[in-house]
Amino acid sequence: MASYASFHFMIFIFIIIPFCALAQSDGIVRVQSILTANEESNQWLSPKGDFAFGFKLLQDTDQFLLSIWYHNIPDKTVVWYANSGNPVPRGSTVQLTAQTGLVLRDPQGIDLWRTNGISSQVDYGFMNDTGNFILKGSSGSSLLWESFKFPTDTILPLQEFVTGTSVLNSRQSNTSFYKGRFFLQFEENGNLLLTASTVNESGTVDEIEYYNSNNSDPTSTSNSGYRLIFESRGIISILKRNNQTQQLGSSSNLPPASENYFRATLDFDGVFTQYYHPRNFTANQKWTVLWYEPDDICAKSISNKGRGACGYNSICNLVMNGRPVCECPDGYTFLDPDDKYGSCMPNSTQSCAEVKQGSAGDLYDFVVLNATDWPHFDYHFQTPSTEASCRQACLQDCLCAVSIFRDNSCWKKKLPLSNGWASPTLTTTAFLKFRRSDAPPVYPSPKGSRPKDRETLILVGSVILGSSLFINILLTVVFCLCTDLIYKKKKPGFHPNSEANLHCFAYKELVVATKGFSEELGRGSFGIVYKGELKQSSKNVGIAVKKLDRNSQDTEKEFRAEVNTIGQTNHKNLVHLLGFCDEGQNRLLVYEYMSNGTLASFLFNSPMPNWKLRTQIAMEIARGLVYLHEECSTQIIHCDIKPQNILLDEYYHARISDFGLAKLLVLNQSRTLTNIRGTKGYVAPEWFRNTQVTAKVDVYSFGVLLLEIICCRRNVEDIEIGEGDFAILTDLVWDCFQERRLDALVENDLEALNEKMMLERFVMVGIWCIQEDSSIRPTMRKASQMLEGVIEVMVPPCPSFSS
Ligand SMILES: *[C@@H]1O[C@H](CO)[C@@H](O)[C@H](O)[C@H]1NC(C)=O
Ligand SMILES: *[C@@H]1O[C@H](CO)[C@@H](O)[C@H](O)[C@H]1NC(C)=O
Ligand SMILES: *[C@@H]1O[C@H](CO)[C@@H](O)[C@H](O)[C@H]1NC(C)=O
Ligand SMILES: *[C@@H]1O[C@H](CO)[C@@H](O)[C@H](O)[C@H]1NC(C)=O
Ligand SMILES: *[C@@H]1O[C@H](CO)[C@@H](O)[C@H](O)[C@H]1NC(C)=O
Ligand SMILES: *[C@@H]1O[C@H](CO)[C@@H](O)[C@H](O)[C@H]1NC(C)=O
Ligand SMILES: *[C@@H]1O[C@H](CO)[C@@H](O)[C@H](O)[C@H]1NC(C)=O
Ligand SMILES: *[C@@H]1O[C@H](CO)[C@@H](O)[C@H](O)[C@H]1NC(C)=O
């Protein structure tokens, strides 16, 4: 027994000792070193162990973030992250290679991120005790890359910035590291700015400034700021060219750096805060706030453009240390229950149809909110006014959501309400309207889940304000609730594919949902799409129902197999299939409803959408196609990529629709061209030859689409342009590219003209994609990487054989 135990002890020693040896790091990471994302993952430690580089398991998920964190304190606070904060699945790896530096790969070995701009051979990596991860080159131990040059939401002592850089970008929430809406920028003129970005209803990105350090002196550059310095003793200051410094925050109680860590973080709620934490800690010590900017984000972020520090319809309250807390007023609930800094939606909507003269008071009442205001965006102003008439004016007006009374004046506002805030300094009174009959309804609770609040069943309002995540949750819940009903109506023998989570609708249900197919949303190549609503306890959920043309001879089994393939796709840039109907001649597909219509109507109407949003949409479409071609279980070739088949969700994110239908309805097994209906102007040349159709047909169509997105012009204009050579956009682009006249493509588009490098990159990728020879075209993955600037774009050859 004793020898058995000591045998185990020996094994213990032998296993543990080498690991201890590894943990005693000298900070050096050799080429070919690799880390794998799992709980047992090692980290690359700095010499004193202050910082670690590696995969951090994210709270409440099974995903990992490649990051740098404080290793010696219980909080393990993250100070830097790779891959734009996108988490990666278990089993992903990061490796240090001599040619490209760090490479992050998913478990399938696909590149997700790498250190950009490595110009020569990497000799070794080093995790410094300053929190800086650096890559050194072999030639004279030059510095090839350092994490300090690519900050995320935190800066550390010894980090420095020059003017003209966007220093920090907040994360999305306390636990989600995706990019958030707040930025710290060090402007060319020496001002340090905090800005918040908001995408407004027309898709324009507005930036509002809520803090300005005022370090520019227009009369003398030597009095202007030019470097931002975080000294090792903890002071952050702006250095001017005349060697004067302006310190940020106050230093009166700066604790000694020998005993404390410092960091300054642009927190997810938009407050830029400097903290310290004792290096030698006792159990309960945490990060302590030294100073923060702005002093009152609720007040400072009010503008006539944005939505304020919180979401729409929300109220911002200032609590300790400049932190905002967002609250939904009575009668409103958070759109995404997990996002307490997001928008709120009303429990019910008001309709102008139901308010008949004199009955408004029976239907609606008010919540009175003292010292609360939603500044700007009023549609009606009355002065003089009284409290009673202000209240009455809103009650009788079916458009009015709130009226604000102050100093004998009255402002009426519609939904959505922006810039909401409450403060004891305000002398306003807000009368917020709500429906008297609002009381939480009672639903049968689905098996195994707790009853959901009414918030999950309200869609109106979320069409304007919702996040797609929310709608997905909502629809899932609705379908869970419906399952019992649907189950009873089901034909015997039907087994819904639980993996794909699709539901089989009865034809009659869809007739009711679409009011007898009365509202047409569009005509696609495969059938007509109708708007519909699923009724659920007096609330409606928007859907898009596609009635497929009856032209396929495939069997029911094949239809279901294909529908299941489509149903199993899951990517944020695809429109999700919710269910289908297959009754005799009637084959219908039921999709989530996309509130912002097609890319075609967005792109080819005035005003022209802005460049930043257009490039974002192009990259999103590319990502969606990479997914269809390479990442879903069965490869899906779209075959009909065109702006009419790209939809935009409520935040103007691109969502590819109609994928999987080509296989389902048009092509037989041998993929010949019997019935193709690919659209004029977007069809790859091989469709007209008898060669095999591959995913490269989508690359071609994507190339055309990309050029259209760049130029905001249709490839083939409907109007005749006489004998001119420039009727076809792809020809025009090639000519301009050859003659180095790219400016001509984006006339009047100042934003695009200002981003010449990006413009050229996008045009070149477009030309690569429309190569007549399909083997020269890049794969969608390569095209996507070129667009995102991850890999270099070579100068493309002429796209057509003939010229
Ligand atoms: C680590 O950082 C310190 C302070 O900036 C610097 O002096 C030192 O050279 C760095 N170490 C390496 C290997 O670059
Ligand atoms: C964010 O998370 C930290 C650590 O988990 C916690 O101390 C802090 O209170 C959180 N902040 C907010 C606003 O929830
Ligand atoms: C969106 O912002 C742009 C630019 O600030 C403005 O011209 C446009 O009117 C705004 N649209 C809406 C719907 O607010
Ligand atoms: C910068 O100037 C603006 C306008 O004069 C002022 O409102 C703001 O408080 C100033 N900011 C600082 C940090 O002093
Ligand atoms: C600022 O300081 C640097 C180094 O101390 C010195 O070389 C330079 O001349 C100074 N500039 C001015 C304007 O005083
Ligand atoms: C931290 O604690 C260690 C051991 O308890 C001690 O040796 C060291 O001097 C302390 N450091 C500081 C800065 O107090
Ligand atoms: C609105 O809905 C929420 C969540 O269901 C509920 O708690 C609240 O009481 C409702 N408010 C009103 C005024 O009906
Ligand atoms: C709002 O202010 C009025 C007048 O100052 C006061 O009578 C009323 O009680 C206040 N209401 C609330 C909810 O605080």
mmCIF file with all atom_site columns, C-alpha atoms in Angstrom, residues 23-29 44-53 68-73 79 125-134 146-148 155-159 232 257-258 260-263 279 287:
data_model
loop_
_atom_site.group_PDB
_atom_site.id
_atom_site.type_symbol
_atom_site.label_atom_id
_atom_site.label_alt_id
_atom_site.label_comp_id
_atom_site.label_asym_id
_atom_site.label_entity_id
_atom_site.label_seq_id
_atom_site.pdbx_PDB_ins_code
_atom_site.Cartn_x
_atom_site.Cartn_y
_atom_site.Cartn_z
_atom_site.occupancy
_atom_site.B_iso_or_equiv
_atom_site.pdbx_formal_charge
_atom_site.auth_seq_id
_atom_site.auth_comp_id
_atom_site.auth_asym_id
_atom_site.auth_atom_id
_atom_site.pdbx_PDB_model_num
ATOM 1  C CA . ALA A 1 23  ? 5.731  28.442 -15.347 1.00 0.00 ? 23  ALA A CA 1
ATOM 2  C CA . GLN A 1 24  ? 9.040  30.001 -14.316 1.00 0.00 ? 24  GLN A CA 1
ATOM 3  C CA . SER A 1 25  ? 9.224  31.967 -17.518 1.00 0.00 ? 25  SER A CA 1
ATOM 4  C CA . ASP A 1 26  ? 11.943 34.200 -18.815 1.00 0.00 ? 26  ASP A CA 1
ATOM 5  C CA . GLY A 1 27  ? 9.310  35.858 -20.930 1.00 0.00 ? 27  GLY A CA 1
ATOM 6  C CA . ILE A 1 28  ? 10.817 34.588 -24.160 1.00 0.00 ? 28  ILE A CA 1
ATOM 7  C CA . VAL A 1 29  ? 8.604  32.767 -26.657 1.00 0.00 ? 29  VAL A CA 1
ATOM 8  C CA . TRP A 1 44  ? 3.242  32.841 -22.018 1.00 0.00 ? 44  TRP A CA 1
ATOM 9  C CA . LEU A 1 45  ? 4.204  34.683 -18.823 1.00 0.00 ? 45  LEU A CA 1
ATOM 10 C CA . SER A 1 46  ? 6.281  37.779 -18.414 1.00 0.00 ? 46  SER A CA 1
ATOM 11 C CA . PRO A 1 47  ? 9.510  37.346 -16.387 1.00 0.00 ? 47  PRO A CA 1
ATOM 12 C CA . LYS A 1 48  ? 7.965  38.495 -13.086 1.00 0.00 ? 48  LYS A CA 1
ATOM 13 C CA . GLY A 1 49  ? 4.625  36.912 -13.937 1.00 0.00 ? 49  GLY A CA 1
ATOM 14 C CA . ASP A 1 50  ? 2.815  40.258 -13.908 1.00 0.00 ? 50  ASP A CA 1
ATOM 15 C CA . PHE A 1 51  ? 1.223  39.626 -17.304 1.00 0.00 ? 51  PHE A CA 1
ATOM 16 C CA . ALA A 1 52  ? 0.197  36.565 -19.264 1.00 0.00 ? 52  ALA A CA 1
ATOM 17 C CA . PHE A 1 53  ? -0.495 36.098 -22.967 1.00 0.00 ? 53  PHE A CA 1
ATOM 18 C CA . ILE A 1 68  ? -3.100 39.658 -22.428 1.00 0.00 ? 68  ILE A CA 1
ATOM 19 C CA . TRP A 1 69  ? -4.129 39.936 -18.794 1.00 0.00 ? 69  TRP A CA 1
ATOM 20 C CA . TYR A 1 70  ? -2.798 40.783 -15.325 1.00 0.00 ? 70  TYR A CA 1
ATOM 21 C CA . HIS A 1 71  ? -1.684 37.393 -14.103 1.00 0.00 ? 71  HIS A CA 1
ATOM 22 C CA . ASN A 1 72  ? -0.884 38.146 -10.476 1.00 0.00 ? 72  ASN A CA 1
ATOM 23 C CA . ILE A 1 73  ? -4.186 39.576 -9.329  1.00 0.00 ? 73  ILE A CA 1
ATOM 24 C CA . VAL A 1 79  ? -5.741 44.614 -21.023 1.00 0.00 ? 79  VAL A CA 1
ATOM 25 C CA . GLY A 1 125 ? 8.561  36.763 -29.015 1.00 0.00 ? 125 GLY A CA 1
ATOM 26 C CA . PHE A 1 126 ? 8.684  38.357 -25.566 1.00 0.00 ? 126 PHE A CA 1
ATOM 27 C CA . MET A 1 127 ? 6.032  39.010 -22.947 1.00 0.00 ? 127 MET A CA 1
ATOM 28 C CA . ASN A 1 128 ? 7.388  42.067 -21.159 1.00 0.00 ? 128 ASN A CA 1
ATOM 29 C CA . ASP A 1 129 ? 6.504  42.888 -17.547 1.00 0.00 ? 129 ASP A CA 1
ATOM 30 C CA . THR A 1 130 ? 5.093  46.144 -18.841 1.00 0.00 ? 130 THR A CA 1
ATOM 31 C CA . GLY A 1 131 ? 2.219  44.228 -20.478 1.00 0.00 ? 131 GLY A CA 1
ATOM 32 C CA . ASN A 1 132 ? 3.691  44.675 -23.946 1.00 0.00 ? 132 ASN A CA 1
ATOM 33 C CA . PHE A 1 133 ? 3.983  41.561 -26.116 1.00 0.00 ? 133 PHE A CA 1
ATOM 34 C CA . ILE A 1 134 ? 6.704  42.100 -28.674 1.00 0.00 ? 134 ILE A CA 1
ATOM 35 C CA . GLU A 1 146 ? 4.312  45.112 -30.371 1.00 0.00 ? 146 GLU A CA 1
ATOM 36 C CA . SER A 1 147 ? 0.874  44.886 -28.811 1.00 0.00 ? 147 SER A CA 1
ATOM 37 C CA . PHE A 1 148 ? 1.368  48.437 -27.415 1.00 0.00 ? 148 PHE A CA 1
ATOM 38 C CA . ILE A 1 155 ? -3.565 51.739 -22.110 1.00 0.00 ? 155 ILE A CA 1
ATOM 39 C CA . LEU A 1 156 ? -0.751 50.909 -19.692 1.00 0.00 ? 156 LEU A CA 1
ATOM 40 C CA . PRO A 1 157 ? 2.210  52.802 -18.278 1.00 0.00 ? 157 PRO A CA 1
ATOM 41 C CA . LEU A 1 158 ? 5.002  53.369 -20.852 1.00 0.00 ? 158 LEU A CA 1
ATOM 42 C CA . GLN A 1 159 ? 2.529  53.303 -23.725 1.00 0.00 ? 159 GLN A CA 1
ATOM 43 C CA . SER A 1 232 ? 5.569  54.738 -15.367 1.00 0.00 ? 232 SER A CA 1
ATOM 44 C CA . ALA A 1 257 ? 4.044  52.906 -8.736  1.00 0.00 ? 257 ALA A CA 1
ATOM 45 C CA . SER A 1 258 ? 6.347  50.477 -6.939  1.00 0.00 ? 258 SER A CA 1
ATOM 46 C CA . ASN A 1 260 ? 0.617  49.563 -7.601  1.00 0.00 ? 260 ASN A CA 1
ATOM 47 C CA . TYR A 1 261 ? -0.423 48.638 -11.077 1.00 0.00 ? 261 TYR A CA 1
ATOM 48 C CA . PHE A 1 262 ? -1.986 51.358 -13.205 1.00 0.00 ? 262 PHE A CA 1
ATOM 49 C CA . ARG A 1 263 ? -4.239 51.175 -16.212 1.00 0.00 ? 263 ARG A CA 1
ATOM 50 C CA . ARG A 1 279 ? 0.619  44.717 -6.504  1.00 0.00 ? 279 ARG A CA 1
ATOM 51 C CA . TRP A 1 287 ? -9.247 48.282 -8.896  1.00 0.00 ? 287 TRP A CA 1
#
